[in-house]
PDB file of C-alpha atoms in Angstrom:
ATOM      1  CA  UNK A   7       5.850  11.417  14.859  1.00  0.00           C
ATOM      2  CA  UNK A   8       5.865  11.835  11.061  1.00  0.00           C
ATOM      3  CA  UNK A   9       2.673  13.224   9.477  1.00  0.00           C
ATOM      4  CA  UNK A  10       1.889  10.061   7.480  1.00  0.00           C
ATOM      5  CA  UNK A  11       2.021   7.948  10.629  1.00  0.00           C
ATOM      6  CA  UNK A  12      -0.244  10.418  12.464  1.00  0.00           C
ATOM      7  CA  UNK A  13      -2.778  10.350   9.622  1.00  0.00           C
ATOM      8  CA  UNK A  14      -2.746   6.545   9.577  1.00  0.00           C
ATOM      9  CA  UNK A  15      -3.386   6.376  13.315  1.00  0.00           C
ATOM     10  CA  UNK A  16      -6.163   8.955  12.973  1.00  0.00           C
ATOM     11  CA  UNK A  17      -7.745   6.898  10.189  1.00  0.00           C
ATOM     12  CA  UNK A  18      -7.612   3.746  12.320  1.00  0.00           C
ATOM     13  CA  UNK A  19      -9.115   5.616  15.286  1.00  0.00           C
ATOM     14  CA  UNK A  20     -11.977   7.029  13.173  1.00  0.00           C
ATOM     15  CA  UNK A  21     -12.592   3.616  11.599  1.00  0.00           C
ATOM     16  CA  UNK A  22     -12.761   1.911  14.993  1.00  0.00           C
ATOM     17  CA  UNK A  23     -15.174   4.544  16.349  1.00  0.00           C
ATOM     18  CA  UNK A  24     -17.384   4.226  13.274  1.00  0.00           C
ATOM     19  CA  UNK A  25     -17.504   0.441  13.634  1.00  0.00           C
ATOM     20  CA  UNK A  26     -18.335   0.648  17.352  1.00  0.00           C
ATOM     21  CA  UNK A  27     -21.033   3.258  16.805  1.00  0.00           C
ATOM     22  CA  UNK A  28     -22.817   1.093  14.239  1.00  0.00           C
ATOM     23  CA  UNK A  29     -26.527   0.569  14.911  1.00  0.00           C
ATOM     24  CA  UNK A  30     -26.493  -2.861  13.307  1.00  0.00           C
ATOM     25  CA  UNK A  31     -27.082  -5.713  15.723  1.00  0.00           C
ATOM     26  CA  UNK A  32     -27.706  -9.383  15.053  1.00  0.00           C
ATOM     27  CA  UNK A  33     -31.225 -10.485  15.921  1.00  0.00           C
ATOM     28  CA  UNK A  34     -31.689 -14.132  16.844  1.00  0.00           C
ATOM     29  CA  UNK A  35     -34.562 -16.051  15.248  1.00  0.00           C
ATOM     30  CA  UNK A  36     -36.519 -16.187  18.523  1.00  0.00           C
ATOM     31  CA  UNK A  37     -36.122 -12.435  19.132  1.00  0.00           C
ATOM     32  CA  UNK A  38     -37.948 -11.361  15.993  1.00  0.00           C
ATOM     33  CA  UNK A  39     -41.281 -10.685  17.691  1.00  0.00           C
ATOM     34  CA  UNK A  40     -41.118  -6.898  17.312  1.00  0.00           C
ATOM     35  CA  UNK A  41     -39.825  -7.157  13.735  1.00  0.00           C
ATOM     36  CA  UNK A  42     -42.725  -9.470  12.875  1.00  0.00           C
ATOM     37  CA  UNK A  43     -45.339  -6.793  13.613  1.00  0.00           C
ATOM     38  CA  UNK A  44     -47.216  -5.541  10.500  1.00  0.00           C
ATOM     39  CA  UNK A  45     -46.094  -1.937  11.072  1.00  0.00           C
ATOM     40  CA  UNK A  46     -42.448  -3.096  10.847  1.00  0.00           C
ATOM     41  CA  UNK A  47     -42.829  -4.649   7.398  1.00  0.00           C
ATOM     42  CA  UNK A  48     -41.616  -2.790   4.309  1.00  0.00           C
ATOM     43  CA  UNK A  49     -44.699  -4.018   2.441  1.00  0.00           C
ATOM     44  CA  UNK A  50     -47.363  -5.006   4.997  1.00  0.00           C
ATOM     45  CA  UNK A  51     -50.101  -5.765   2.460  1.00  0.00           C
ATOM     46  CA  UNK A  52     -49.087  -8.539   0.015  1.00  0.00           C
ATOM     47  CA  UNK A  53     -51.991  -7.751  -2.321  1.00  0.00           C
ATOM     48  CA  UNK A  54     -51.132  -4.044  -2.550  1.00  0.00           C
ATOM     49  CA  UNK A  55     -47.461  -4.928  -3.014  1.00  0.00           C
ATOM     50  CA  UNK A  56     -48.278  -7.309  -5.881  1.00  0.00           C
ATOM     51  CA  UNK A  57     -50.474  -4.660  -7.488  1.00  0.00           C
ATOM     52  CA  UNK A  58     -47.668  -2.099  -7.283  1.00  0.00           C
ATOM     53  CA  UNK A  59     -45.217  -4.631  -8.711  1.00  0.00           C
ATOM     54  CA  UNK A  60     -47.462  -5.350 -11.695  1.00  0.00           C
ATOM     55  CA  UNK A  61     -47.930  -1.635 -12.449  1.00  0.00           C
ATOM     56  CA  UNK A  62     -44.161  -1.078 -12.101  1.00  0.00           C
ATOM     57  CA  UNK A  63     -43.332  -4.006 -14.373  1.00  0.00           C
ATOM     58  CA  UNK A  64     -45.753  -2.743 -16.973  1.00  0.00           C
ATOM     59  CA  UNK A  65     -44.601   0.886 -16.939  1.00  0.00           C
ATOM     60  CA  UNK A  66     -40.869   0.352 -16.488  1.00  0.00           C
ATOM     61  CA  UNK A  67     -40.514  -2.818 -18.564  1.00  0.00           C
ATOM     62  CA  UNK A  68     -38.408  -4.181 -15.711  1.00  0.00           C
ATOM     63  CA  UNK A  69     -39.062  -5.874 -12.417  1.00  0.00           C
ATOM     64  CA  UNK A  70     -37.425  -6.838  -9.150  1.00  0.00           C
ATOM     65  CA  UNK A  71     -35.255  -4.899  -6.732  1.00  0.00           C
ATOM     66  CA  UNK A  72     -38.077  -4.488  -4.232  1.00  0.00           C
ATOM     67  CA  UNK A  73     -38.984  -6.274  -1.055  1.00  0.00           C
ATOM     68  CA  UNK A  74     -40.720  -9.660  -1.089  1.00  0.00           C
ATOM     69  CA  UNK A  75     -44.507  -9.631  -0.833  1.00  0.00           C
ATOM     70  CA  UNK A  76     -45.308  -8.541   2.708  1.00  0.00           C
ATOM     71  CA  UNK A  77     -46.547 -10.283   5.814  1.00  0.00           C
ATOM     72  CA  UNK A  78     -43.207 -10.366   7.629  1.00  0.00           C
ATOM     73  CA  UNK A  79     -43.757 -13.255   9.988  1.00  0.00           C
ATOM     74  CA  UNK A  80     -40.109 -13.216  11.054  1.00  0.00           C
ATOM     75  CA  UNK A  81     -40.012 -16.944  10.616  1.00  0.00           C
ATOM     76  CA  UNK A  82     -36.486 -17.090   9.208  1.00  0.00           C
TER      77      UNK A  82
ATOM     78  CA  UNK B   9      10.587 -11.450  10.644  1.00  0.00           C
ATOM     79  CA  UNK B  10       9.555 -14.724   8.956  1.00  0.00           C
ATOM     80  CA  UNK B  11       8.953 -16.383  12.364  1.00  0.00           C
ATOM     81  CA  UNK B  12       6.712 -13.470  13.406  1.00  0.00           C
ATOM     82  CA  UNK B  13       4.669 -13.796  10.191  1.00  0.00           C
ATOM     83  CA  UNK B  14       4.392 -17.554  10.609  1.00  0.00           C
ATOM     84  CA  UNK B  15       3.149 -17.103  14.181  1.00  0.00           C
ATOM     85  CA  UNK B  16       0.562 -14.521  13.151  1.00  0.00           C
ATOM     86  CA  UNK B  17      -0.619 -16.720  10.284  1.00  0.00           C
ATOM     87  CA  UNK B  18      -1.009 -19.689  12.641  1.00  0.00           C
ATOM     88  CA  UNK B  19      -2.970 -17.642  15.173  1.00  0.00           C
ATOM     89  CA  UNK B  20      -5.217 -16.323  12.402  1.00  0.00           C
ATOM     90  CA  UNK B  21      -5.863 -19.842  11.111  1.00  0.00           C
ATOM     91  CA  UNK B  22      -6.719 -21.097  14.612  1.00  0.00           C
ATOM     92  CA  UNK B  23      -9.016 -18.120  15.088  1.00  0.00           C
ATOM     93  CA  UNK B  24     -10.773 -18.834  11.787  1.00  0.00           C
ATOM     94  CA  UNK B  25     -11.315 -22.489  12.670  1.00  0.00           C
ATOM     95  CA  UNK B  26     -12.519 -21.452  16.128  1.00  0.00           C
ATOM     96  CA  UNK B  27     -15.110 -19.116  14.625  1.00  0.00           C
ATOM     97  CA  UNK B  28     -16.295 -21.918  12.339  1.00  0.00           C
ATOM     98  CA  UNK B  29     -16.926 -24.075  15.398  1.00  0.00           C
ATOM     99  CA  UNK B  30     -19.142 -21.354  16.844  1.00  0.00           C
ATOM    100  CA  UNK B  31     -21.212 -21.327  13.670  1.00  0.00           C
ATOM    101  CA  UNK B  32     -21.776 -25.118  13.710  1.00  0.00           C
ATOM    102  CA  UNK B  33     -25.360 -26.176  14.383  1.00  0.00           C
ATOM    103  CA  UNK B  34     -26.453 -28.801  16.888  1.00  0.00           C
ATOM    104  CA  UNK B  35     -25.701 -32.224  15.388  1.00  0.00           C
ATOM    105  CA  UNK B  36     -28.099 -35.137  15.123  1.00  0.00           C
ATOM    106  CA  UNK B  37     -27.282 -37.853  17.596  1.00  0.00           C
ATOM    107  CA  UNK B  38     -26.082 -35.449  20.285  1.00  0.00           C
ATOM    108  CA  UNK B  39     -27.895 -35.178  23.600  1.00  0.00           C
ATOM    109  CA  UNK B  40     -30.688 -32.642  23.661  1.00  0.00           C
ATOM    110  CA  UNK B  41     -29.645 -29.739  25.925  1.00  0.00           C
ATOM    111  CA  UNK B  42     -31.360 -29.788  29.302  1.00  0.00           C
ATOM    112  CA  UNK B  43     -33.858 -27.115  30.280  1.00  0.00           C
ATOM    113  CA  UNK B  44     -36.025 -26.268  33.291  1.00  0.00           C
ATOM    114  CA  UNK B  45     -38.937 -24.005  32.437  1.00  0.00           C
ATOM    115  CA  UNK B  46     -42.244 -22.933  33.967  1.00  0.00           C
ATOM    116  CA  UNK B  47     -45.586 -23.796  32.374  1.00  0.00           C
ATOM    117  CA  UNK B  48     -47.153 -21.244  30.040  1.00  0.00           C
ATOM    118  CA  UNK B  49     -50.849 -21.690  30.856  1.00  0.00           C
ATOM    119  CA  UNK B  50     -52.394 -22.395  34.253  1.00  0.00           C
ATOM    120  CA  UNK B  51     -53.111 -25.983  33.148  1.00  0.00           C
ATOM    121  CA  UNK B  52     -49.399 -26.524  32.421  1.00  0.00           C
ATOM    122  CA  UNK B  53     -48.765 -26.243  36.136  1.00  0.00           C
ATOM    123  CA  UNK B  54     -46.816 -23.800  38.268  1.00  0.00           C
ATOM    124  CA  UNK B  55     -43.934 -26.217  38.901  1.00  0.00           C
ATOM    125  CA  UNK B  56     -41.037 -26.052  36.448  1.00  0.00           C
ATOM    126  CA  UNK B  57     -40.540 -28.968  34.076  1.00  0.00           C
ATOM    127  CA  UNK B  58     -37.265 -30.499  32.899  1.00  0.00           C
ATOM    128  CA  UNK B  59     -36.587 -32.287  29.652  1.00  0.00           C
ATOM    129  CA  UNK B  60     -35.426 -35.189  31.857  1.00  0.00           C
ATOM    130  CA  UNK B  61     -39.021 -35.553  33.131  1.00  0.00           C
ATOM    131  CA  UNK B  62     -39.874 -36.946  29.704  1.00  0.00           C
ATOM    132  CA  UNK B  63     -37.019 -39.452  29.483  1.00  0.00           C
ATOM    133  CA  UNK B  64     -38.306 -42.751  28.148  1.00  0.00           C
ATOM    134  CA  UNK B  65     -40.764 -41.038  25.795  1.00  0.00           C
ATOM    135  CA  UNK B  66     -40.229 -39.776  22.292  1.00  0.00           C
ATOM    136  CA  UNK B  67     -40.477 -35.999  22.639  1.00  0.00           C
ATOM    137  CA  UNK B  68     -40.987 -33.330  20.000  1.00  0.00           C
ATOM    138  CA  UNK B  69     -39.529 -30.111  21.420  1.00  0.00           C
ATOM    139  CA  UNK B  70     -41.156 -27.324  19.427  1.00  0.00           C
ATOM    140  CA  UNK B  71     -39.966 -23.707  19.632  1.00  0.00           C
ATOM    141  CA  UNK B  72     -42.883 -21.436  18.727  1.00  0.00           C
ATOM    142  CA  UNK B  73     -44.227 -17.914  19.250  1.00  0.00           C
ATOM    143  CA  UNK B  74     -47.515 -16.057  18.813  1.00  0.00           C
ATOM    144  CA  UNK B  75     -45.955 -13.937  16.053  1.00  0.00           C
ATOM    145  CA  UNK B  76     -44.721 -16.904  14.029  1.00  0.00           C
ATOM    146  CA  UNK B  77     -46.886 -17.408  10.925  1.00  0.00           C
ATOM    147  CA  UNK B  78     -46.205 -21.105  10.239  1.00  0.00           C
ATOM    148  CA  UNK B  79     -47.084 -21.869  13.889  1.00  0.00           C
ATOM    149  CA  UNK B  80     -50.738 -21.193  13.028  1.00  0.00           C
ATOM    150  CA  UNK B  81     -50.480 -24.161  10.639  1.00  0.00           C
ATOM    151  CA  UNK B  82     -48.334 -26.397  12.841  1.00  0.00           C
ATOM    152  CA  UNK B  83     -50.227 -26.053  16.144  1.00  0.00           C
ATOM    153  CA  UNK B  84     -53.480 -27.909  15.310  1.00  0.00           C
ATOM    154  CA  UNK B  85     -51.646 -30.527  13.232  1.00  0.00           C
ATOM    155  CA  UNK B  86     -49.175 -31.306  16.013  1.00  0.00           C
ATOM    156  CA  UNK B  87     -51.993 -31.402  18.537  1.00  0.00           C
ATOM    157  CA  UNK B  88     -53.972 -33.875  16.450  1.00  0.00           C
ATOM    158  CA  UNK B  89     -50.909 -36.096  15.991  1.00  0.00           C
ATOM    159  CA  UNK B  90     -50.088 -36.044  19.684  1.00  0.00           C
ATOM    160  CA  UNK B  91     -53.648 -36.808  20.787  1.00  0.00           C
ATOM    161  CA  UNK B  92     -53.990 -39.646  18.296  1.00  0.00           C
ATOM    162  CA  UNK B  93     -50.725 -41.313  19.347  1.00  0.00           C
ATOM    163  CA  UNK B  94     -51.411 -40.857  23.067  1.00  0.00           C
ATOM    164  CA  UNK B  95     -54.863 -42.395  22.576  1.00  0.00           C
ATOM    165  CA  UNK B  96     -53.133 -45.401  21.011  1.00  0.00           C
ATOM    166  CA  UNK B  97     -51.037 -45.667  24.154  1.00  0.00           C
ATOM    167  CA  UNK B  98     -47.793 -44.643  22.484  1.00  0.00           C
ATOM    168  CA  UNK B  99     -45.030 -43.040  24.591  1.00  0.00           C
ATOM    169  CA  UNK B 100     -45.003 -39.729  22.760  1.00  0.00           C
ATOM    170  CA  UNK B 101     -45.270 -36.149  23.979  1.00  0.00           C
ATOM    171  CA  UNK B 102     -44.901 -32.687  22.527  1.00  0.00           C
ATOM    172  CA  UNK B 103     -43.172 -30.019  24.625  1.00  0.00           C
ATOM    173  CA  UNK B 104     -43.854 -26.650  23.044  1.00  0.00           C
ATOM    174  CA  UNK B 105     -41.544 -23.891  24.277  1.00  0.00           C
ATOM    175  CA  UNK B 106     -43.028 -20.450  23.787  1.00  0.00           C
ATOM    176  CA  UNK B 107     -40.459 -17.700  23.242  1.00  0.00           C
ATOM    177  CA  UNK B 108     -42.780 -14.678  23.370  1.00  0.00           C
ATOM    178  CA  UNK B 109     -41.284 -11.805  25.402  1.00  0.00           C
ATOM    179  CA  UNK B 110     -44.757 -11.412  26.875  1.00  0.00           C
ATOM    180  CA  UNK B 111     -46.083 -14.876  27.834  1.00  0.00           C
ATOM    181  CA  UNK B 112     -49.620 -13.428  27.722  1.00  0.00           C
ATOM    182  CA  UNK B 113     -49.303 -13.316  23.894  1.00  0.00           C
ATOM    183  CA  UNK B 114     -48.566 -17.031  23.882  1.00  0.00           C
ATOM    184  CA  UNK B 115     -51.520 -17.734  26.176  1.00  0.00           C
ATOM    185  CA  UNK B 116     -53.800 -15.713  23.850  1.00  0.00           C
ATOM    186  CA  UNK B 117     -52.573 -17.718  20.854  1.00  0.00           C
ATOM    187  CA  UNK B 118     -53.389 -20.976  22.628  1.00  0.00           C
ATOM    188  CA  UNK B 119     -56.807 -19.768  23.710  1.00  0.00           C
ATOM    189  CA  UNK B 120     -57.657 -19.485  19.992  1.00  0.00           C
ATOM    190  CA  UNK B 121     -55.942 -22.796  19.194  1.00  0.00           C
ATOM    191  CA  UNK B 122     -56.213 -24.969  22.318  1.00  0.00           C
ATOM    192  CA  UNK B 123     -53.710 -27.801  22.606  1.00  0.00           C
ATOM    193  CA  UNK B 124     -53.525 -30.694  25.039  1.00  0.00           C
ATOM    194  CA  UNK B 125     -49.754 -31.026  24.974  1.00  0.00           C
ATOM    195  CA  UNK B 126     -47.287 -29.326  27.338  1.00  0.00           C
ATOM    196  CA  UNK B 127     -46.562 -25.637  26.744  1.00  0.00           C
ATOM    197  CA  UNK B 128     -43.632 -24.030  28.571  1.00  0.00           C
ATOM    198  CA  UNK B 129     -42.535 -20.409  28.676  1.00  0.00           C
ATOM    199  CA  UNK B 130     -39.044 -19.048  28.006  1.00  0.00           C
ATOM    200  CA  UNK B 131     -39.270 -15.270  27.517  1.00  0.00           C
ATOM    201  CA  UNK B 132     -35.543 -14.856  28.208  1.00  0.00           C
ATOM    202  CA  UNK B 133     -34.675 -17.044  25.222  1.00  0.00           C
ATOM    203  CA  UNK B 134     -31.965 -19.120  26.930  1.00  0.00           C
ATOM    204  CA  UNK B 135     -33.378 -22.462  25.715  1.00  0.00           C
ATOM    205  CA  UNK B 136     -33.577 -21.575  21.991  1.00  0.00           C
ATOM    206  CA  UNK B 137     -30.023 -20.239  22.316  1.00  0.00           C
ATOM    207  CA  UNK B 138     -28.805 -23.548  23.782  1.00  0.00           C
ATOM    208  CA  UNK B 139     -30.596 -25.422  20.990  1.00  0.00           C
ATOM    209  CA  UNK B 140     -29.042 -23.048  18.409  1.00  0.00           C
ATOM    210  CA  UNK B 141     -32.408 -22.329  16.834  1.00  0.00           C
ATOM    211  CA  UNK B 142     -31.891 -20.786  13.394  1.00  0.00           C
ATOM    212  CA  UNK B 143     -35.471 -20.118  12.330  1.00  0.00           C
ATOM    213  CA  UNK B 144     -38.958 -20.030  13.748  1.00  0.00           C
ATOM    214  CA  UNK B 145     -40.532 -22.473  14.216  1.00  0.00           C
ATOM    215  CA  UNK B 146     -37.989 -25.251  14.766  1.00  0.00           C
ATOM    216  CA  UNK B 147     -38.854 -28.665  16.142  1.00  0.00           C
ATOM    217  CA  UNK B 148     -36.368 -31.118  17.662  1.00  0.00           C
ATOM    218  CA  UNK B 149     -37.415 -34.761  17.776  1.00  0.00           C
ATOM    219  CA  UNK B 150     -35.738 -36.347  20.806  1.00  0.00           C
ATOM    220  CA  UNK B 151     -35.690 -40.101  21.252  1.00  0.00           C
ATOM    221  CA  UNK B 152     -36.363 -42.009  24.485  1.00  0.00           C
ATOM    222  CA  UNK B 153     -32.702 -41.820  25.522  1.00  0.00           C
ATOM    223  CA  UNK B 154     -32.539 -38.037  25.072  1.00  0.00           C
ATOM    224  CA  UNK B 155     -30.722 -37.833  21.731  1.00  0.00           C
ATOM    225  CA  UNK B 156     -31.759 -35.432  18.987  1.00  0.00           C
ATOM    226  CA  UNK B 157     -32.864 -37.436  15.949  1.00  0.00           C
ATOM    227  CA  UNK B 158     -34.518 -34.822  13.760  1.00  0.00           C
ATOM    228  CA  UNK B 159     -34.286 -31.045  13.445  1.00  0.00           C
ATOM    229  CA  UNK B 160     -37.247 -29.624  11.572  1.00  0.00           C
ATOM    230  CA  UNK B 161     -37.112 -25.969  10.544  1.00  0.00           C
ATOM    231  CA  UNK B 162     -40.193 -24.066   9.423  1.00  0.00           C
ATOM    232  CA  UNK B 163     -43.534 -25.727   8.856  1.00  0.00           C
ATOM    233  CA  UNK B 164     -45.893 -26.410   5.963  1.00  0.00           C
ATOM    234  CA  UNK B 165     -48.967 -28.615   6.023  1.00  0.00           C
ATOM    235  CA  UNK B 166     -47.282 -31.652   4.444  1.00  0.00           C
ATOM    236  CA  UNK B 167     -44.517 -31.634   7.080  1.00  0.00           C
ATOM    237  CA  UNK B 168     -46.769 -33.379   9.595  1.00  0.00           C
ATOM    238  CA  UNK B 169     -46.530 -36.621   7.592  1.00  0.00           C
ATOM    239  CA  UNK B 170     -42.737 -36.428   7.670  1.00  0.00           C
ATOM    240  CA  UNK B 171     -42.732 -35.857  11.427  1.00  0.00           C
ATOM    241  CA  UNK B 172     -45.245 -38.651  12.023  1.00  0.00           C
ATOM    242  CA  UNK B 173     -43.113 -41.090  10.042  1.00  0.00           C
ATOM    243  CA  UNK B 174     -40.037 -40.198  12.105  1.00  0.00           C
ATOM    244  CA  UNK B 175     -41.964 -40.464  15.369  1.00  0.00           C
ATOM    245  CA  UNK B 176     -43.301 -43.918  14.442  1.00  0.00           C
ATOM    246  CA  UNK B 177     -39.780 -44.992  13.516  1.00  0.00           C
ATOM    247  CA  UNK B 178     -38.430 -43.867  16.907  1.00  0.00           C
ATOM    248  CA  UNK B 179     -41.340 -45.437  18.790  1.00  0.00           C
ATOM    249  CA  UNK B 180     -40.588 -48.750  17.088  1.00  0.00           C
ATOM    250  CA  UNK B 181     -36.954 -48.660  18.255  1.00  0.00           C
ATOM    251  CA  UNK B 182     -36.081 -51.027  21.058  1.00  0.00           C
ATOM    252  CA  UNK B 183     -34.780 -49.211  24.203  1.00  0.00           C
TER     253      UNK B 183
END
C-alpha cells in the first residue's frame, strides 16, 4: 500500500476513535436534574455574578462573554 | 461513475429528510401518546393510571420535576385553576407527571406545595420521551377525545390565563 494511502487510513482511524471517545452526550430536558443542582452551575449566585459583571464592565470597558446570571434550573 | 454518484446523492438526501423527521415535534391535533404510570404520593393510589382513564375530560398533562424552577410558580396556579373548575362541575383534570429520578424528591416538593390533582411518577423518563418534551416544564392540553390541542413550554405567572382560556374553549366544544 502506498504511504499516502496508509496515512489517510491512519487519519480516518484516529478521527473515528477520537469521535467515539468523546465525553459529550445529549441530555434530554427531563434528565437535567443533576445539572440543575446549585453546585453544577457556573455562577450559582446571581447577585455575586451581577456584581462581578459590573466590576468587569467598569474596569475592562467591555462586557459579555460570561455565563448568564446563575440559578441553573435546567428548565430549557 | 455518474450512476454511482447519483445513487449516493439520493441516499444522502433520503437520510437527511429522515433525520429531519426525527427532529419533528409532536403536532397539535395528533392523539396524545398513551401512558400507564403509578401514583407519586400515597393519595394518588397504588394502582397504575392510564391516560385513557381520563377520556371524556379535558386533561392538562404537565411534565414537572422538583428541580424545575418555573414549577414552583406553576404548581399552585394550576392547582387553583383545577379546583375552581372542578367545583363548578366542569370535566377538567390535571395529570402531573413527575420525572424526578428519585420520586421522594417529587413527594417532598408536593408536601411543601400540596395539590389536589393527580400526580404520577415516571423516573425512567419514557413518557416525556414519547411526548417529545423539549423543555421543563411542558404542559399538553388534551381534549375529551384524546387529541393534543395545546403544547405549553415553560411557565410564567401570566401563562395561567392563557391556559384557562384554552381549557374553557375546549370545555365548550360539543363532543
